[in-house]
Amino acid sequence: MGDRVLFSSTGAVSEAGGPREGIVEEQLPRRNCLYRPRVANVDLLVLVMALKEPAPDWQLASRLFVLAERQEMKALLCLNKTDLLSADELAEVTGVLEPFPYPYILTSALLGRGVDTLKVRLQGAVAVFAGPSGSGKSSLLNAVQPGLSLKTNAVSEKVKRGRHTTRTVELLPLEGNGAVVDTPGFSRLDFYDLEPEHLPAYFPEIKLRAAQCAFNNCCHINEPGCAVREAAGSAQINGLRYEHYKLFFQELLDRRK
Ligand SMILES: Nc1nc2c(ncn2[C@@H]2O[C@H](COP(=O)(O)OP(=O)(O)OP(=O)(O)O)[C@@H](O)[C@H]2O)c(=O)[nH]1
Ligand SMILES: [Mg+2]
Ligand SMILES: [Zn+2]
């Protein structure tokens, strides 16, 4: 899905207003390709994370952003269901997230908050919506373009988790210019064939700082003179993001053993 092809039209129109008939001459090279879901040529990865019901999973967010970096996709975070939080609770969350290396939008699919900003971001792009089940991916897309009429479902009363409502992956054209892919929710994400040494390149804020480390092969774990470790928890590097970096680094090391 999402592949670009060289198409020569034979001129005939199949049905009234339907697509033109023709021949697919050639599949053009893929700029990138996500494996789960399988979508090629994605410009933008939109991670939809609910702030409540279900509770946000920041580690999963960091994992997905590593994937986006590896695929050279731009990334955007939608913090959804803001209507379920008080102003104080919201300020607390955004405080924990600062500094954050990716743009984020505070949204409420229910109230329409942030939807116009999201619309602007989606213009002219092929965007994939990803995130946990029940976070509101389909609801947000319906708010962006009501004609999509995507199926949504209440999260379970008891465990406050989503019910895996979206089950198929579909490329949906947007009014104006652009397309979106709604995807099924997930809660686990694996790093395929990633070497621990390459991990710093996929944390933009770490990559930026790494040039100032005393050793140029610094892994930013416990080396002396590590500029990354020094900056963690400051205005340069979010402390939580650095914890995720260390966790992923160890995970990749353990896997190699
Ligand atoms: N209060 C509130 N509820 C929301 C918001 N966005 C979505 N919901 C509700 O959350 C539930 C899950 O929404 P969905 O859009 O189905 O979630 P999803 O991310 O597409 O879930 P899957 O398809 O299972 O991955 C629905 O009951 C929505 O009405 C929001 O901004 N605020
Ligand atoms: Mg859905
Ligand atoms: Zn370092």
mmCIF file of C-alpha atoms and ligand atoms in Angstrom:
data_model
loop_
_atom_site.group_PDB
_atom_site.id
_atom_site.type_symbol
_atom_site.label_atom_id
_atom_site.label_comp_id
_atom_site.label_asym_id
_atom_site.label_seq_id
_atom_site.Cartn_x
_atom_site.Cartn_y
_atom_site.Cartn_z
ATOM 1 C CA MET A 1 0.000 0.000 0.000
ATOM 2 C CA GLY A 2 1.156 3.497 -0.742
ATOM 3 C CA ASP A 3 3.426 2.464 -3.599
ATOM 4 C CA ARG A 4 3.889 4.948 -6.409
ATOM 5 C CA VAL A 5 3.677 3.559 -9.935
ATOM 6 C CA LEU A 6 4.245 4.674 -13.483
ATOM 7 C CA PHE A 7 0.830 4.467 -15.084
ATOM 8 C CA SER A 8 -0.067 4.875 -18.732
ATOM 9 C CA SER A 9 -3.668 5.604 -19.398
ATOM 10 C CA THR A 10 -5.407 3.949 -22.315
ATOM 11 C CA GLY A 11 -7.869 6.802 -22.207
ATOM 12 C CA ALA A 12 -10.942 4.791 -21.426
ATOM 13 C CA VAL A 13 -12.948 5.656 -18.355
ATOM 14 C CA SER A 14 -14.246 2.498 -16.730
ATOM 15 C CA GLU A 15 -17.470 3.821 -15.279
ATOM 16 C CA ALA A 16 -19.093 7.211 -15.114
ATOM 17 C CA GLY A 17 -16.628 9.213 -13.059
ATOM 18 C CA GLY A 18 -14.690 6.080 -12.188
ATOM 19 C CA PRO A 19 -10.943 5.622 -12.457
ATOM 20 C CA ARG A 20 -9.251 5.666 -15.834
ATOM 21 C CA GLU A 21 -8.215 2.383 -17.338
ATOM 22 C CA GLY A 22 -4.596 1.832 -18.130
ATOM 23 C CA ILE A 23 -1.490 -0.161 -17.444
ATOM 24 C CA VAL A 24 0.826 -0.068 -14.444
ATOM 25 C CA GLU A 25 4.193 0.083 -16.200
ATOM 26 C CA GLU A 26 6.519 0.062 -13.264
ATOM 27 C CA GLN A 27 6.631 0.283 -9.498
ATOM 28 C CA LEU A 28 8.747 3.294 -8.529
ATOM 29 C CA PRO A 29 11.398 2.946 -5.806
ATOM 30 C CA ARG A 30 10.067 3.269 -2.263
ATOM 31 C CA ARG A 31 11.244 6.222 -0.243
ATOM 32 C CA ASN A 32 10.536 4.290 2.938
ATOM 33 C CA CYS A 33 8.359 1.462 4.123
ATOM 34 C CA LEU A 34 6.713 0.792 7.455
ATOM 35 C CA TYR A 35 6.373 -2.883 8.259
ATOM 36 C CA ARG A 36 3.556 -2.788 10.726
ATOM 37 C CA PRO A 37 1.316 -1.617 9.136
ATOM 38 C CA ARG A 38 2.832 -2.201 5.721
ATOM 39 C CA VAL A 39 2.710 1.222 4.073
ATOM 40 C CA ALA A 40 5.252 2.725 1.680
ATOM 41 C CA ASN A 41 6.202 6.367 1.020
ATOM 42 C CA VAL A 42 4.977 7.818 4.294
ATOM 43 C CA ASP A 43 5.811 11.505 4.909
ATOM 44 C CA LEU A 44 4.516 11.860 8.423
ATOM 45 C CA LEU A 45 3.944 9.592 11.373
ATOM 46 C CA VAL A 46 1.214 10.874 13.685
ATOM 47 C CA LEU A 47 1.301 9.252 17.087
ATOM 48 C CA VAL A 48 -2.016 9.601 18.880
ATOM 49 C CA MET A 49 -1.625 9.149 22.618
ATOM 50 C CA ALA A 50 -4.575 9.595 24.966
ATOM 51 C CA LEU A 51 -3.746 11.395 28.205
ATOM 52 C CA LYS A 52 -6.328 9.267 30.018
ATOM 53 C CA GLU A 53 -8.369 6.155 29.234
ATOM 54 C CA PRO A 54 -6.040 4.575 28.246
ATOM 55 C CA ALA A 55 -3.165 6.167 30.193
ATOM 56 C CA PRO A 56 -0.265 7.394 28.050
ATOM 57 C CA ASP A 57 2.673 5.071 27.419
ATOM 58 C CA TRP A 58 5.698 7.354 26.928
ATOM 59 C CA GLN A 59 8.085 4.484 26.398
ATOM 60 C CA LEU A 60 5.990 3.268 23.490
ATOM 61 C CA ALA A 61 6.095 6.834 22.140
ATOM 62 C CA SER A 62 9.901 6.864 22.225
ATOM 63 C CA ARG A 63 9.973 3.476 20.493
ATOM 64 C CA LEU A 64 7.730 4.652 17.705
ATOM 65 C CA PHE A 65 9.782 7.813 17.218
ATOM 66 C CA VAL A 66 12.955 5.692 16.830
ATOM 67 C CA LEU A 67 11.130 3.848 14.075
ATOM 68 C CA ALA A 68 10.110 7.121 12.420
ATOM 69 C CA GLU A 69 13.719 8.368 12.522
ATOM 70 C CA ARG A 70 14.991 5.144 10.988
ATOM 71 C CA GLN A 71 12.498 5.517 8.161
ATOM 72 C CA GLU A 72 13.265 9.235 7.766
ATOM 73 C CA MET A 73 9.679 10.188 8.423
ATOM 74 C CA LYS A 74 8.642 13.370 10.123
ATOM 75 C CA ALA A 75 6.829 12.773 13.398
ATOM 76 C CA LEU A 76 4.015 14.506 15.202
ATOM 77 C CA LEU A 77 2.458 13.723 18.566
ATOM 78 C CA CYS A 78 -1.235 14.289 19.278
ATOM 79 C CA LEU A 79 -1.989 14.340 22.983
ATOM 80 C CA ASN A 80 -5.658 13.438 22.805
ATOM 81 C CA LYS A 81 -8.604 13.428 25.229
ATOM 82 C CA THR A 82 -7.451 16.689 26.812
ATOM 83 C CA ASP A 83 -11.102 17.182 27.827
ATOM 84 C CA LEU A 84 -10.641 14.483 30.492
ATOM 85 C CA LEU A 85 -7.948 16.492 32.308
ATOM 86 C CA SER A 86 -8.132 19.605 34.453
ATOM 87 C CA ALA A 87 -5.957 22.573 33.466
ATOM 88 C CA ASP A 88 -3.557 21.681 36.294
ATOM 89 C CA GLU A 89 -3.246 18.051 35.207
ATOM 90 C CA LEU A 90 -2.617 19.195 31.648
ATOM 91 C CA ALA A 91 0.098 21.606 32.732
ATOM 92 C CA GLU A 92 1.719 18.775 34.679
ATOM 93 C CA VAL A 93 1.846 16.513 31.619
ATOM 94 C CA THR A 94 3.253 19.154 29.312
ATOM 95 C CA GLY A 95 5.791 19.978 32.048
ATOM 96 C CA VAL A 96 7.000 16.358 32.095
ATOM 97 C CA LEU A 97 7.289 16.391 28.299
ATOM 98 C CA GLU A 98 9.476 19.505 28.100
ATOM 99 C CA PRO A 99 11.817 19.682 26.339
ATOM 100 C CA PHE A 100 10.383 17.504 23.610
ATOM 101 C CA PRO A 101 12.185 16.974 20.295
ATOM 102 C CA TYR A 102 9.027 16.601 18.192
ATOM 103 C CA PRO A 103 6.095 18.924 17.627
ATOM 104 C CA TYR A 104 2.986 18.074 19.581
ATOM 105 C CA ILE A 105 -0.624 19.187 19.503
ATOM 106 C CA LEU A 106 -3.093 19.102 22.376
ATOM 107 C CA THR A 107 -6.252 17.617 20.914
ATOM 108 C CA SER A 108 -9.741 16.572 21.845
ATOM 109 C CA ALA A 109 -11.618 14.715 19.143
ATOM 110 C CA LEU A 110 -14.680 15.136 21.352
ATOM 111 C CA LEU A 111 -14.516 18.938 21.535
ATOM 112 C CA GLY A 112 -12.706 19.554 18.271
ATOM 113 C CA ARG A 113 -9.720 21.019 20.057
ATOM 114 C CA GLY A 114 -6.523 21.134 17.991
ATOM 115 C CA VAL A 115 -8.270 19.732 14.935
ATOM 116 C CA ASP A 116 -7.598 22.794 12.738
ATOM 117 C CA THR A 117 -3.896 22.702 13.610
ATOM 118 C CA LEU A 118 -3.808 19.000 12.797
ATOM 119 C CA LYS A 119 -5.548 19.629 9.470
ATOM 120 C CA VAL A 120 -2.853 22.114 8.479
ATOM 121 C CA ARG A 121 -0.126 19.602 9.348
ATOM 122 C CA LEU A 122 -1.762 16.929 7.208
ATOM 123 C CA GLN A 123 -2.032 19.069 4.075
ATOM 124 C CA GLY A 124 -0.169 17.604 1.130
ATOM 125 C CA ALA A 125 1.291 14.708 3.103
ATOM 126 C CA VAL A 126 0.809 10.968 3.332
ATOM 127 C CA ALA A 127 0.350 10.491 7.062
ATOM 128 C CA VAL A 128 0.010 7.328 9.108
ATOM 129 C CA PHE A 129 -1.953 7.485 12.360
ATOM 130 C CA ALA A 130 -0.578 5.110 14.953
ATOM 131 C CA GLY A 131 -0.907 4.557 18.682
ATOM 132 C CA PRO A 132 -2.528 2.408 21.353
ATOM 133 C CA SER A 133 -6.019 1.017 20.892
ATOM 134 C CA GLY A 134 -8.624 3.447 22.192
ATOM 135 C CA SER A 135 -6.377 6.521 22.037
ATOM 136 C CA GLY A 136 -8.737 8.090 19.505
ATOM 137 C CA LYS A 137 -7.002 7.716 16.122
ATOM 138 C CA SER A 138 -10.203 7.031 14.197
ATOM 139 C CA SER A 139 -12.103 9.668 16.200
ATOM 140 C CA LEU A 140 -9.493 12.317 15.398
ATOM 141 C CA LEU A 141 -9.583 11.428 11.715
ATOM 142 C CA ASN A 142 -13.380 11.694 11.760
ATOM 143 C CA ALA A 143 -13.010 15.142 13.351
ATOM 144 C CA VAL A 144 -10.564 16.170 10.612
ATOM 145 C CA GLN A 145 -12.889 14.919 7.889
ATOM 146 C CA PRO A 146 -16.349 13.791 9.020
ATOM 147 C CA GLY A 147 -17.013 12.134 5.650
ATOM 148 C CA LEU A 148 -14.548 9.394 6.529
ATOM 149 C CA SER A 149 -17.101 7.918 8.950
ATOM 150 C CA LEU A 150 -14.566 5.613 10.546
ATOM 151 C CA LYS A 151 -15.840 3.166 13.133
ATOM 152 C CA THR A 152 -15.008 3.987 16.760
ATOM 153 C CA ASN A 153 -15.756 2.193 19.997
ATOM 154 C CA ALA A 154 -15.838 3.064 23.694
ATOM 155 C CA VAL A 155 -12.863 1.856 25.751
ATOM 156 C CA SER A 156 -13.668 -0.945 28.175
ATOM 157 C CA GLU A 157 -15.221 0.264 31.440
ATOM 158 C CA LYS A 158 -13.172 -2.023 33.627
ATOM 159 C CA VAL A 159 -9.617 -1.882 32.333
ATOM 160 C CA LYS A 160 -9.863 1.404 30.377
ATOM 161 C CA ARG A 161 -8.278 -0.134 27.337
ATOM 162 C CA GLY A 162 -9.327 0.045 23.716
ATOM 163 C CA ARG A 163 -11.239 -2.746 21.984
ATOM 164 C CA HIS A 164 -9.182 -2.956 18.787
ATOM 165 C CA THR A 165 -11.939 -1.434 16.730
ATOM 166 C CA THR A 166 -9.929 -0.616 13.606
ATOM 167 C CA ARG A 167 -8.872 -3.894 12.034
ATOM 168 C CA THR A 168 -7.892 -2.971 8.515
ATOM 169 C CA VAL A 169 -5.374 -0.519 7.135
ATOM 170 C CA GLU A 170 -6.675 1.786 4.445
ATOM 171 C CA LEU A 171 -5.241 4.734 2.538
ATOM 172 C CA LEU A 172 -7.879 7.463 2.723
ATOM 173 C CA PRO A 173 -7.672 10.535 0.489
ATOM 174 C CA LEU A 174 -8.163 13.882 2.236
ATOM 175 C CA GLU A 175 -10.075 16.835 0.829
ATOM 176 C CA GLY A 176 -7.616 19.267 -0.671
ATOM 177 C CA ASN A 177 -4.351 17.445 -0.921
ATOM 178 C CA GLY A 178 -3.046 14.568 1.105
ATOM 179 C CA ALA A 179 -3.939 11.129 2.400
ATOM 180 C CA VAL A 180 -4.112 9.432 5.769
ATOM 181 C CA VAL A 181 -3.823 5.857 6.920
ATOM 182 C CA ASP A 182 -5.806 4.796 9.962
ATOM 183 C CA THR A 183 -4.243 1.774 11.639
ATOM 184 C CA PRO A 184 -5.174 -0.755 14.339
ATOM 185 C CA GLY A 185 -3.939 0.061 17.828
ATOM 186 C CA PHE A 186 -0.876 -1.657 19.249
ATOM 187 C CA SER A 187 0.872 -1.728 22.601
ATOM 188 C CA ARG A 188 4.156 -3.445 21.731
ATOM 189 C CA LEU A 189 6.773 -2.531 19.189
ATOM 190 C CA ASP A 190 9.957 -4.384 18.371
ATOM 191 C CA PHE A 191 13.194 -2.935 16.987
ATOM 192 C CA TYR A 192 14.140 -5.048 13.983
ATOM 193 C CA ASP A 193 17.841 -5.499 13.168
ATOM 194 C CA LEU A 194 18.998 -2.409 15.021
ATOM 195 C CA GLU A 195 22.519 -2.275 16.445
ATOM 196 C CA PRO A 196 22.928 -0.491 19.797
ATOM 197 C CA GLU A 197 25.715 1.697 18.334
ATOM 198 C CA HIS A 198 23.240 3.159 15.862
ATOM 199 C CA LEU A 199 20.649 4.075 18.462
ATOM 200 C CA PRO A 200 22.008 7.604 19.243
ATOM 201 C CA ALA A 201 21.362 8.616 15.620
ATOM 202 C CA TYR A 202 17.642 8.001 16.171
ATOM 203 C CA PHE A 203 17.316 10.301 19.185
ATOM 204 C CA PRO A 204 17.707 13.752 17.567
ATOM 205 C CA GLU A 205 18.414 15.528 20.858
ATOM 206 C CA ILE A 206 21.166 12.989 21.720
ATOM 207 C CA LYS A 207 22.653 13.120 18.254
ATOM 208 C CA LEU A 208 22.861 16.903 18.522
ATOM 209 C CA ARG A 209 24.746 16.770 21.795
ATOM 210 C CA ALA A 210 27.025 13.791 21.049
ATOM 211 C CA ALA A 211 29.642 15.875 19.226
ATOM 212 C CA GLN A 212 30.637 17.343 22.582
ATOM 213 C CA CYS A 213 31.339 13.992 24.277
ATOM 214 C CA ALA A 214 34.964 13.354 25.228
ATOM 215 C CA PHE A 215 35.061 10.115 23.205
ATOM 216 C CA ASN A 216 33.785 10.060 19.676
ATOM 217 C CA ASN A 217 32.551 6.480 20.071
ATOM 218 C CA CYS A 218 30.692 7.401 23.268
ATOM 219 C CA CYS A 219 27.542 5.305 23.897
ATOM 220 C CA HIS A 220 26.265 7.895 26.396
ATOM 221 C CA ILE A 221 25.773 5.336 29.159
ATOM 222 C CA ASN A 222 28.597 5.735 31.688
ATOM 223 C CA GLU A 223 31.616 7.064 29.804
ATOM 224 C CA PRO A 224 33.503 9.952 31.443
ATOM 225 C CA GLY A 225 33.038 13.342 29.817
ATOM 226 C CA CYS A 226 29.705 12.354 28.271
ATOM 227 C CA ALA A 227 27.918 15.551 27.233
ATOM 228 C CA VAL A 228 24.651 13.674 26.748
ATOM 229 C CA ARG A 229 24.581 12.296 30.278
ATOM 230 C CA GLU A 230 25.433 15.755 31.599
ATOM 231 C CA ALA A 231 22.562 17.339 29.679
ATOM 232 C CA ALA A 232 19.965 14.702 30.628
ATOM 233 C CA GLY A 233 17.237 16.180 32.772
ATOM 234 C CA SER A 234 18.138 19.721 31.728
ATOM 235 C CA ALA A 235 16.563 22.053 29.173
ATOM 236 C CA GLN A 236 18.466 20.237 26.394
ATOM 237 C CA ILE A 237 17.502 16.611 26.947
ATOM 238 C CA ASN A 238 14.320 15.376 28.560
ATOM 239 C CA GLY A 239 15.202 13.095 31.483
ATOM 240 C CA LEU A 240 12.499 10.594 30.588
ATOM 241 C CA ARG A 241 13.661 10.372 26.968
ATOM 242 C CA TYR A 242 17.219 9.695 28.203
ATOM 243 C CA GLU A 243 15.898 6.882 30.448
ATOM 244 C CA HIS A 244 14.219 5.361 27.398
ATOM 245 C CA TYR A 245 17.468 5.666 25.445
ATOM 246 C CA LYS A 246 19.340 3.725 28.142
ATOM 247 C CA LEU A 247 16.610 1.098 28.342
ATOM 248 C CA PHE A 248 16.571 0.540 24.566
ATOM 249 C CA PHE A 249 20.369 0.479 24.441
ATOM 250 C CA GLN A 250 20.460 -2.288 27.054
ATOM 251 C CA GLU A 251 17.664 -4.167 25.299
ATOM 252 C CA LEU A 252 19.629 -4.123 22.025
ATOM 253 C CA LEU A 253 22.826 -5.214 23.803
ATOM 254 C CA ASP A 254 21.025 -8.112 25.513
ATOM 255 C CA ARG A 255 19.585 -9.236 22.222
ATOM 256 C CA ARG A 256 23.008 -9.371 20.611
ATOM 257 C CA LYS A 257 24.335 -11.700 23.323
HETATM 258 N N1 LIG B 1 -13.392 12.080 26.069
HETATM 259 C C1 LIG B 1 -12.857 11.816 24.883
HETATM 260 N N2 LIG B 1 -13.080 10.636 24.295
HETATM 261 C C2 LIG B 1 -12.518 10.410 23.098
HETATM 262 C C3 LIG B 1 -11.696 11.374 22.444
HETATM 263 N N3 LIG B 1 -11.258 10.828 21.283
HETATM 264 C C4 LIG B 1 -11.789 9.595 21.214
HETATM 265 N N4 LIG B 1 -12.548 9.337 22.307
HETATM 266 C C5 LIG B 1 -13.296 8.108 22.595
HETATM 267 O O1 LIG B 1 -12.362 7.045 22.787
HETATM 268 C C6 LIG B 1 -12.914 5.815 22.309
HETATM 269 C C7 LIG B 1 -11.921 5.156 21.367
HETATM 270 O O2 LIG B 1 -11.793 5.942 20.197
HETATM 271 P P1 LIG B 1 -11.353 5.342 18.802
HETATM 272 O O3 LIG B 1 -11.326 6.480 17.846
HETATM 273 O O4 LIG B 1 -12.178 4.165 18.453
HETATM 274 O O5 LIG B 1 -9.870 4.879 19.149
HETATM 275 P P2 LIG B 1 -8.782 4.216 18.189
HETATM 276 O O6 LIG B 1 -7.473 4.795 18.574
HETATM 277 O O7 LIG B 1 -9.179 4.374 16.762
HETATM 278 O O8 LIG B 1 -8.840 2.685 18.640
HETATM 279 P P3 LIG B 1 -8.479 1.330 17.795
HETATM 280 O O9 LIG B 1 -9.172 1.425 16.476
HETATM 281 O O10 LIG B 1 -8.995 0.231 18.661
HETATM 282 O O11 LIG B 1 -6.982 1.308 17.687
HETATM 283 C C8 LIG B 1 -14.253 6.191 21.661
HETATM 284 O O12 LIG B 1 -15.288 5.926 22.599
HETATM 285 C C9 LIG B 1 -14.151 7.670 21.418
HETATM 286 O O13 LIG B 1 -15.392 8.312 21.443
HETATM 287 C C10 LIG B 1 -11.491 12.618 23.097
HETATM 288 O O14 LIG B 1 -10.797 13.516 22.620
HETATM 289 N N5 LIG B 1 -12.083 12.770 24.308
HETATM 290 MG MG MG B 2 -9.528 3.023 15.286
HETATM 291 ZN ZN ZN B 3 28.262 10.633 25.399
#
